[in-house]
Tab-separated table of C-alpha atoms in Angstrom:
chain	number	residue	atom	x	y	z
A	1053	MET	CA	-66.068	-2.928	16.095
A	1054	PRO	CA	-68.957	-1.212	14.177
A	1055	SER	CA	-69.354	1.224	17.074
A	1056	CYS	CA	-65.655	2.059	16.817
A	1057	LEU	CA	-66.081	2.904	13.122
A	1058	LEU	CA	-69.126	5.075	13.649
A	1059	LYS	CA	-67.353	7.615	15.766
A	1060	PRO	CA	-64.648	8.514	13.169
A	1061	ASN	CA	-67.352	8.689	10.503
A	1062	MET	CA	-69.366	11.116	12.584
A	1063	VAL	CA	-66.271	13.207	13.198
A	1064	LEU	CA	-65.414	13.259	9.515
A	1065	LEU	CA	-68.957	14.221	8.537
A	1066	SER	CA	-69.012	17.046	11.020
A	1067	HIS	CA	-65.607	18.290	9.924
A	1068	ARG	CA	-65.744	17.711	6.151
A	1069	LEU	CA	-63.644	20.716	5.265
A	1070	GLY	CA	-60.904	19.781	7.730
A	1071	ALA	CA	-60.874	16.179	6.537
A	1072	LEU	CA	-60.644	17.220	2.923
A	1073	PHE	CA	-57.669	19.399	3.770
A	1074	ILE	CA	-55.951	16.590	5.653
A	1075	LEU	CA	-56.543	14.122	2.813
A	1076	THR	CA	-55.204	16.574	0.255
A	1077	VAL	CA	-52.044	17.232	2.262
A	1078	SER	CA	-51.551	13.496	2.826
A	1079	PHE	CA	-51.937	12.733	-0.889
A	1080	VAL	CA	-49.436	15.408	-1.897
A	1081	PHE	CA	-46.978	14.200	0.724
A	1082	PHE	CA	-47.344	10.566	-0.356
A	1083	ALA	CA	-46.952	11.466	-4.050
A	1084	SER	CA	-43.838	13.504	-3.290
A	1085	VAL	CA	-42.263	10.662	-1.362
A	1086	MET	CA	-42.962	8.207	-4.174
A	1087	PHE	CA	-41.568	10.571	-6.793
A	1088	TYR	CA	-38.298	11.173	-5.019
A	1089	TRP	CA	-37.984	7.533	-4.098
A	1090	ARG	CA	-38.327	6.426	-7.717
A	1091	THR	CA	-36.094	9.088	-9.252
A	1092	GLY	CA	-33.499	8.830	-6.498
A	1093	GLN	CA	-32.823	5.100	-6.663
A	1094	ASP	CA	-29.824	5.434	-8.995
A	1095	ALA	CA	-28.455	8.413	-7.129
A	1096	GLU	CA	-28.816	6.554	-3.850
A	1097	GLY	CA	-26.843	3.653	-5.298
A	1098	GLN	CA	-24.144	6.028	-6.509
A	1099	LEU	CA	-23.918	7.694	-3.102
A	1100	TYR	CA	-23.625	4.312	-1.421
A	1101	ASN	CA	-20.846	3.197	-3.759
A	1102	PHE	CA	-19.008	6.464	-3.302
A	1103	SER	CA	-19.187	6.340	0.473
A	1104	THR	CA	-18.148	2.697	0.440
A	1105	GLN	CA	-15.183	3.507	-1.804
A	1106	SER	CA	-14.170	6.352	0.482
A	1107	ARG	CA	-14.158	4.020	3.476
A	1108	TYR	CA	-11.995	1.503	1.611
A	1109	GLU	CA	-9.608	4.225	0.482
A	1110	GLN	CA	-9.093	5.141	4.118
A	1111	VAL	CA	-8.438	1.536	5.116
A	1112	LEU	CA	-6.315	0.282	2.181
A	1113	PRO	CA	-3.081	2.150	2.998
A	1114	SER	CA	-2.762	0.135	6.197
A	1115	LEU	CA	-3.379	-3.201	4.464
A	1116	PRO	CA	-0.765	-5.364	2.705
A	1117	PRO	CA	-0.477	-4.332	-0.958
A	1118	PRO	CA	-2.099	-6.644	-3.529
A	1119	ALA	CA	0.038	-8.759	-5.820
A	1120	ALA	CA	-0.944	-6.857	-8.938
A	1121	ARG	CA	-1.667	-3.202	-8.385
A	1122	GLY	CA	-1.470	-0.141	-10.528
A	1123	SER	CA	-1.727	0.336	-14.246
A	1124	PRO	CA	0.435	-1.466	-16.837
A	1125	PRO	CA	4.036	-0.296	-17.332
A	1126	SER	CA	4.436	3.012	-19.124
A	1127	LEU	CA	7.080	5.398	-20.383
A	1128	GLY	CA	9.170	6.666	-17.494
A	1129	ASP	CA	8.756	3.624	-15.230
A	1130	VAL	CA	11.762	1.718	-13.930
A	1131	LEU	CA	11.166	-1.957	-14.702
A	1132	PHE	CA	12.508	-5.219	-13.317
A	1133	VAL	CA	11.542	-8.694	-14.557
A	1134	GLU	CA	11.589	-12.129	-12.929
A	1135	THR	CA	10.977	-14.706	-15.674
A	1136	SER	CA	11.208	-17.768	-13.437
A	1137	GLU	CA	8.573	-18.914	-10.934
A	1138	ARG	CA	10.883	-17.909	-8.096
A	1139	MET	CA	9.102	-16.027	-5.298
A	1140	ASN	CA	11.879	-15.783	-2.704
A	1141	PRO	CA	14.001	-12.831	-3.872
A	1142	SER	CA	17.657	-12.766	-2.923
A	1143	TYR	CA	19.461	-9.991	-1.061
A	1144	LEU	CA	20.845	-8.695	-4.351
A	1145	PHE	CA	17.407	-8.697	-6.006
A	1146	VAL	CA	15.989	-6.662	-3.122
A	1147	CYS	CA	18.969	-4.321	-3.132
A	1148	SER	CA	18.484	-3.693	-6.854
A	1149	VAL	CA	14.857	-2.681	-6.415
A	1150	GLU	CA	15.508	-0.691	-3.232
A	1151	SER	CA	18.377	1.262	-4.791
A	1152	ALA	CA	16.244	2.054	-7.854
A	1153	ALA	CA	13.350	3.191	-5.657
A	1154	ARG	CA	15.629	5.478	-3.634
A	1155	ALA	CA	17.241	6.953	-6.765
A	1156	HIS	CA	13.812	7.604	-8.344
A	1157	PRO	CA	11.498	8.715	-5.518
A	1158	GLY	CA	8.956	10.254	-7.884
A	1159	THR	CA	8.933	7.368	-10.371
A	1160	ARG	CA	7.101	4.051	-10.389
A	1161	VAL	CA	9.412	1.094	-9.914
A	1162	VAL	CA	7.527	-1.914	-11.297
A	1163	VAL	CA	8.611	-5.487	-10.606
A	1164	LEU	CA	7.037	-7.911	-13.093
A	1165	MET	CA	7.024	-11.487	-11.764
A	1166	LYS	CA	5.966	-14.631	-13.604
A	1167	GLY	CA	5.179	-16.254	-10.265
A	1168	LEU	CA	2.327	-13.781	-9.777
A	1169	ALA	CA	0.656	-14.632	-13.082
A	1170	ASN	CA	-1.124	-17.768	-11.822
A	1171	GLY	CA	-4.068	-16.111	-10.102
A	1172	ASN	CA	-2.257	-15.206	-6.890
A	1173	THR	CA	-4.182	-12.511	-5.052
A	1174	SER	CA	-1.585	-11.511	-2.489
A	1175	LEU	CA	2.158	-11.348	-2.113
A	1176	PRO	CA	3.965	-14.218	-0.399
A	1177	ASN	CA	4.816	-13.913	3.267
A	1178	HIS	CA	8.465	-13.170	2.607
A	1179	TRP	CA	10.632	-10.462	4.134
A	1180	ALA	CA	11.636	-9.138	0.694
A	1181	PHE	CA	8.072	-8.183	-0.253
A	1182	SER	CA	7.444	-6.602	3.124
A	1183	LEU	CA	10.607	-4.546	2.886
A	1184	LEU	CA	10.063	-3.364	-0.684
A	1185	SER	CA	6.362	-2.670	-0.144
A	1186	SER	CA	7.350	-0.033	2.394
A	1187	PHE	CA	8.473	2.117	-0.550
A	1188	PRO	CA	5.396	3.903	-1.940
A	1189	ASN	CA	6.749	3.908	-5.503
A	1190	VAL	CA	7.405	0.145	-5.699
A	1191	GLU	CA	4.746	-2.067	-7.305
A	1192	PHE	CA	4.612	-5.807	-7.956
A	1193	GLN	CA	2.674	-6.946	-11.008
A	1194	PRO	CA	2.153	-10.313	-12.734
A	1195	LEU	CA	4.209	-11.097	-15.808
A	1196	ASP	CA	1.875	-12.630	-18.396
A	1197	LEU	CA	4.248	-13.754	-21.127
A	1198	ARG	CA	1.582	-14.608	-23.698
A	1199	GLU	CA	0.061	-11.179	-23.288
A	1200	LEU	CA	3.456	-9.472	-23.390
A	1201	PHE	CA	4.503	-11.177	-26.626
A	1202	SER	CA	1.114	-10.872	-28.313
A	1203	GLY	CA	1.124	-8.733	-31.436
A	1204	THR	CA	4.862	-9.274	-31.989
A	1205	PRO	CA	6.948	-11.935	-33.797
A	1206	LEU	CA	7.914	-13.184	-30.332
A	1207	ALA	CA	4.453	-14.722	-29.838
A	1208	LYS	CA	5.099	-17.563	-32.295
A	1209	TRP	CA	8.644	-18.037	-31.010
A	1210	TYR	CA	7.419	-18.391	-27.415
A	1211	LEU	CA	4.773	-20.926	-28.402
A	1212	GLN	CA	7.344	-23.053	-30.206
A	1213	ALA	CA	10.033	-22.627	-27.540
A	1214	GLN	CA	7.766	-24.125	-24.885
A	1215	GLN	CA	7.610	-27.346	-26.862
A	1216	ARG	CA	11.337	-28.036	-26.865
A	1217	TRP	CA	14.245	-28.118	-24.438
A	1218	GLU	CA	16.943	-25.435	-24.632
A	1219	PRO	CA	20.013	-25.150	-22.381
A	1220	TYR	CA	19.704	-21.393	-21.769
A	1221	PHE	CA	15.947	-20.952	-21.975
A	1222	LEU	CA	15.507	-18.694	-18.920
A	1223	PRO	CA	18.237	-16.222	-19.928
A	1224	VAL	CA	16.900	-16.217	-23.499
A	1225	LEU	CA	13.362	-15.685	-22.204
A	1226	SER	CA	14.643	-12.746	-20.189
A	1227	ASP	CA	16.282	-11.340	-23.329
A	1228	ALA	CA	12.948	-11.600	-25.164
A	1229	CYS	CA	11.024	-9.986	-22.305
A	1230	ARG	CA	13.183	-6.889	-22.066
A	1231	ILE	CA	13.032	-6.005	-25.749
A	1232	ALA	CA	9.280	-6.677	-25.839
A	1233	ILE	CA	8.740	-4.450	-22.799
A	1234	MET	CA	10.867	-1.675	-24.257
A	1235	TRP	CA	8.994	-1.831	-27.558
A	1236	LYS	CA	5.503	-2.011	-26.057
A	1237	PHE	CA	5.805	0.268	-23.047
A	1238	GLY	CA	9.157	2.029	-23.085
A	1239	GLY	CA	10.795	3.143	-19.859
A	1240	ILE	CA	13.948	2.016	-18.075
A	1241	TYR	CA	14.748	-1.682	-17.836
A	1242	LEU	CA	17.272	-3.061	-15.323
A	1243	ASP	CA	18.465	-6.564	-14.507
A	1244	THR	CA	18.006	-7.608	-10.893
A	1245	ASP	CA	21.758	-7.685	-10.261
A	1246	PHE	CA	22.308	-3.934	-10.553
A	1247	ILE	CA	22.895	-1.512	-7.705
A	1248	VAL	CA	21.621	1.884	-8.792
A	1249	LEU	CA	23.722	4.872	-7.736
A	1250	LYS	CA	22.098	7.756	-9.611
A	1251	ASN	CA	18.836	8.796	-11.205
A	1252	LEU	CA	18.546	7.411	-14.745
A	1253	LYS	CA	15.732	9.585	-16.069
A	1254	ASN	CA	18.025	11.715	-18.224
A	1255	LEU	CA	19.011	8.662	-20.299
A	1256	THR	CA	16.708	7.957	-23.239
A	1257	ASN	CA	17.118	5.598	-26.213
A	1258	ALA	CA	20.333	4.298	-24.700
A	1259	LEU	CA	22.153	1.128	-23.709
A	1260	GLY	CA	25.615	0.447	-22.329
A	1261	MET	CA	28.883	-1.000	-23.568
A	1262	GLN	CA	30.109	-3.893	-21.461
A	1263	SER	CA	33.429	-3.926	-23.317
A	1264	GLN	CA	34.842	-2.761	-26.596
A	1265	ASP	CA	32.534	-3.782	-29.458
A	1266	VAL	CA	30.044	-5.531	-27.147
A	1267	LEU	CA	26.792	-3.986	-25.918
A	1268	ASN	CA	24.738	-5.343	-23.036
A	1269	GLY	CA	20.989	-5.209	-22.402
A	1270	ALA	CA	21.107	-5.399	-18.604
A	1271	PHE	CA	20.246	-1.696	-18.810
A	1272	LEU	CA	17.942	-0.350	-21.510
A	1273	SER	CA	16.118	2.956	-21.764
A	1274	PHE	CA	13.845	3.556	-24.760
A	1275	LYS	CA	10.695	5.289	-25.827
A	1276	PRO	CA	7.814	2.946	-26.748
A	1277	LYS	CA	7.532	1.625	-30.316
A	1278	HIS	CA	11.091	2.695	-31.098
A	1279	LYS	CA	12.375	1.384	-34.427
A	1280	PHE	CA	15.601	0.124	-32.841
A	1281	MET	CA	13.654	-2.159	-30.513
A	1282	GLU	CA	11.488	-3.304	-33.403
A	1283	LEU	CA	14.636	-4.367	-35.265
A	1284	CYS	CA	15.852	-6.182	-32.151
A	1285	ILE	CA	12.637	-8.201	-31.984
A	1286	GLN	CA	12.857	-9.079	-35.654
A	1287	ASP	CA	16.509	-10.120	-35.352
A	1288	PHE	CA	15.610	-12.230	-32.322
A	1289	VAL	CA	13.391	-14.506	-34.426
A	1290	ASP	CA	15.172	-14.217	-37.784
A	1291	ASN	CA	18.621	-15.145	-36.445
A	1292	TYR	CA	17.587	-17.314	-33.525
A	1293	LYS	CA	20.292	-19.454	-31.926
A	1294	GLY	CA	19.111	-19.838	-28.375
A	1295	TRP	CA	21.541	-22.668	-27.758
A	1296	VAL	CA	24.496	-20.275	-28.198
A	1297	TRP	CA	25.244	-18.325	-25.014
A	1298	ALA	CA	24.587	-14.560	-25.340
A	1299	HIS	CA	23.527	-14.840	-28.988
A	1300	GLN	CA	20.033	-13.535	-28.182
A	1301	GLY	CA	21.275	-10.931	-25.710
A	1302	PRO	CA	24.492	-8.907	-25.898
A	1303	HIS	CA	25.410	-10.245	-29.341
A	1304	LEU	CA	21.957	-9.427	-30.709
A	1305	LEU	CA	22.085	-5.827	-29.458
A	1306	THR	CA	25.590	-5.476	-30.867
A	1307	ARG	CA	24.518	-6.829	-34.269
A	1308	VAL	CA	21.516	-4.535	-34.492
A	1309	PHE	CA	23.476	-1.472	-33.355
A	1310	ARG	CA	26.146	-2.070	-36.005
A	1311	LYS	CA	23.471	-2.273	-38.687
A	1312	TRP	CA	21.689	0.732	-37.230
A	1313	CYS	CA	24.851	2.820	-37.455
A	1314	SER	CA	26.216	1.151	-40.637
A	1315	ILE	CA	29.515	0.279	-38.935
A	1316	SER	CA	31.564	-2.917	-38.704
A	1317	ASN	CA	32.486	-2.590	-35.022
A	1318	ILE	CA	31.908	-0.369	-31.992
A	1319	GLN	CA	35.274	1.032	-31.004
A	1320	LYS	CA	34.042	3.642	-28.499
A	1321	PRO	CA	30.905	5.171	-26.998
A	1322	MET	CA	28.845	6.788	-29.704
A	1323	SER	CA	25.412	7.948	-30.807
A	1324	CYS	CA	23.772	7.569	-34.179
A	1325	LYS	CA	20.220	8.067	-35.419
A	1326	GLY	CA	19.128	8.965	-31.900
A	1327	VAL	CA	20.424	5.835	-30.132
A	1328	SER	CA	23.388	6.028	-27.739
A	1329	ALA	CA	25.940	3.390	-26.735
A	1330	LEU	CA	27.125	4.633	-23.339
A	1331	PRO	CA	30.693	4.152	-22.042
A	1332	GLN	CA	31.529	1.029	-20.087
A	1333	GLU	CA	32.000	2.907	-16.828
A	1334	ALA	CA	28.364	4.067	-16.921
A	1335	PHE	CA	26.929	0.618	-16.068
A	1336	TYR	CA	29.688	-1.974	-16.282
A	1337	PRO	CA	32.670	-0.444	-14.439
A	1338	PHE	CA	33.870	-3.999	-13.755
A	1339	CYS	CA	34.003	-6.316	-16.741
A	1340	TRP	CA	32.777	-9.842	-16.174
A	1341	GLU	CA	36.322	-11.201	-15.926
A	1342	ASP	CA	36.950	-8.888	-12.937
A	1343	TRP	CA	33.755	-9.598	-10.974
A	1344	HIS	CA	35.812	-10.764	-7.970
A	1345	LYS	CA	36.960	-7.160	-7.403
A	1346	LEU	CA	33.487	-6.451	-6.066
A	1347	PHE	CA	34.379	-8.552	-3.015
A	1348	GLU	CA	37.739	-6.937	-2.361
A	1349	ALA	CA	38.288	-4.243	0.269
A	1350	ILE	CA	38.562	-0.660	-0.929
A	1351	SER	CA	38.724	2.720	0.791
A	1352	SER	CA	35.653	4.952	0.610
A	1353	SER	CA	37.631	7.671	-1.160
A	1354	GLU	CA	38.887	5.237	-3.784
A	1355	LEU	CA	35.364	3.894	-4.227
A	1356	HIS	CA	34.056	7.404	-4.832
A	1357	ARG	CA	36.775	8.093	-7.379
A	1358	LEU	CA	36.221	4.785	-9.124
A	1359	LEU	CA	32.473	5.254	-9.520
A	1360	LYS	CA	32.418	8.997	-10.179
A	1361	ASN	CA	30.958	8.530	-13.666
A	1362	THR	CA	28.863	5.440	-12.929
A	1363	TYR	CA	25.064	5.347	-12.926
A	1364	ALA	CA	24.689	1.776	-11.672
A	1365	VAL	CA	26.999	-1.153	-10.928
A	1366	HIS	CA	26.357	-4.501	-12.581
A	1367	VAL	CA	27.280	-7.285	-10.152
A	1368	TRP	CA	27.413	-10.159	-12.693
A	1369	ASN	CA	25.255	-12.425	-10.540
A	1370	LYS	CA	25.682	-15.343	-12.940
A	1371	LEU	CA	29.328	-15.459	-11.852
A	1372	SER	CA	29.269	-13.953	-8.360
A	1373	HIS	CA	26.252	-15.879	-7.061
A	1374	GLY	CA	27.047	-17.767	-3.858
A	1375	THR	CA	30.250	-15.844	-3.099
A	1376	ARG	CA	30.523	-15.085	0.605
A	1377	LEU	CA	30.262	-11.440	1.569
A	1378	GLU	CA	30.961	-10.018	4.997
A	1379	ILE	CA	28.379	-7.245	5.038
A	1380	THR	CA	30.180	-5.248	7.751
A	1381	SER	CA	33.503	-5.311	5.898
A	1382	GLN	CA	35.076	-2.696	3.630
A	1383	ALA	CA	34.471	-4.861	0.586
A	1384	LEU	CA	33.356	-2.756	-2.369
A	1385	LEU	CA	30.017	-4.562	-2.627
A	1386	ALA	CA	29.367	-4.286	1.120
A	1387	GLN	CA	29.897	-0.527	0.917
A	1388	LEU	CA	27.489	-0.276	-2.016
A	1389	TYR	CA	24.834	-2.150	-0.023
A	1390	SER	CA	25.334	0.136	2.956
A	1391	GLN	CA	25.084	3.349	0.922
A	1392	PHE	CA	22.495	2.579	-1.741
A	1393	CYS	CA	20.244	-0.105	-0.249
A	1394	PRO	CA	20.608	0.468	3.503
A	1395	ALA	CA	17.399	-1.371	4.438
A	1396	THR	CA	18.631	-4.511	2.683
A	1397	SER	CA	22.030	-4.051	4.303
A	1398	VAL	CA	20.453	-3.891	7.771
A	1399	LYS	CA	18.450	-7.025	7.015
A	1400	MET	CA	21.640	-8.826	5.982
A	1401	LYS	CA	23.378	-7.735	9.180
A	1402	ASN	CA	20.465	-8.934	11.287
A	1403	ASP	CA	20.438	-12.265	9.478
A	1404	SER	CA	24.147	-12.782	9.726
A	1405	ASP	CA	25.815	-14.852	12.414
A	1406	THR	CA	29.471	-15.640	12.891
A	1407	ARG	CA	29.684	-16.724	9.274
A	1408	SER	CA	29.384	-14.384	6.280
A	1409	ARG	CA	26.347	-14.564	4.005
A	1410	PRO	CA	26.050	-14.966	0.240
A	1411	ALA	CA	25.683	-11.631	-1.555
A	1412	ALA	CA	22.955	-12.984	-3.833
């Protein structure tokens, strides 16, 4: 080994100038590498993250959508709420969301579900979620009730309400949710037993009359932090009678609107102080006593005439639930399914056998 070392030493001594040059170049090269390595660590990490994100962005569209995606609700969104733990949407539920998505192709349609608020990371394996997820503007998000009610008088009410039994708790909870959502986020709220016929974006700070002198909150459209919604929240807790049917819903909205307009009753559609009570035909062309007409046959021309001034049809699911509907018939509701939620209608036809299926 010493003899092996002598030869390089002799070469280096005989070529001192060349060796010095080589050593100088090597030192500069090594120093340059170290400099760029040290200063480029952060940039390298950023480039890696960016390239990784790009790869995921290319893959994600083909993957099932997550349970909670997108930003929180905002002004302009169309909003649906499921306040129970139910995660198997009915035909009518799916039709409601589908019809809204088709009528508002450029608008987010957000479905807030309490059943997604328990740490679920993916949507259930149910045909309804697969069907609705095919619409690019439909999103499912968890409904966190404590978070929704926080910062409002409803927070204390909700805490107390959980500690006692009430006969109509779910409907009352739904009433609380919609006014809280309208106040916090604004947008367009719809019950899940509507079939949407037209775009609703031109309606702002509005609700509908279900009959003379009675307003209904199944449809609401308000800007965020609107004073009218603030008064509704305050009335909800100040005059609470959750054990009386509709006291926290239609009757509450009617009470607040009368005070808002300084009137004793609502005889006809009207607007005051920037809030509009729309005519019955706009959202409730069939009063609750006549819900059975939805299952009666009607000609397409008569249907068109009947709903000429209607934005959406309320199906009164509380009453009509379980009623048999022949989806291929000329029943008014069957025609609405076929025209305004055709994907749901096809699913119903495929699921049907010799017997008719429930509409909801």
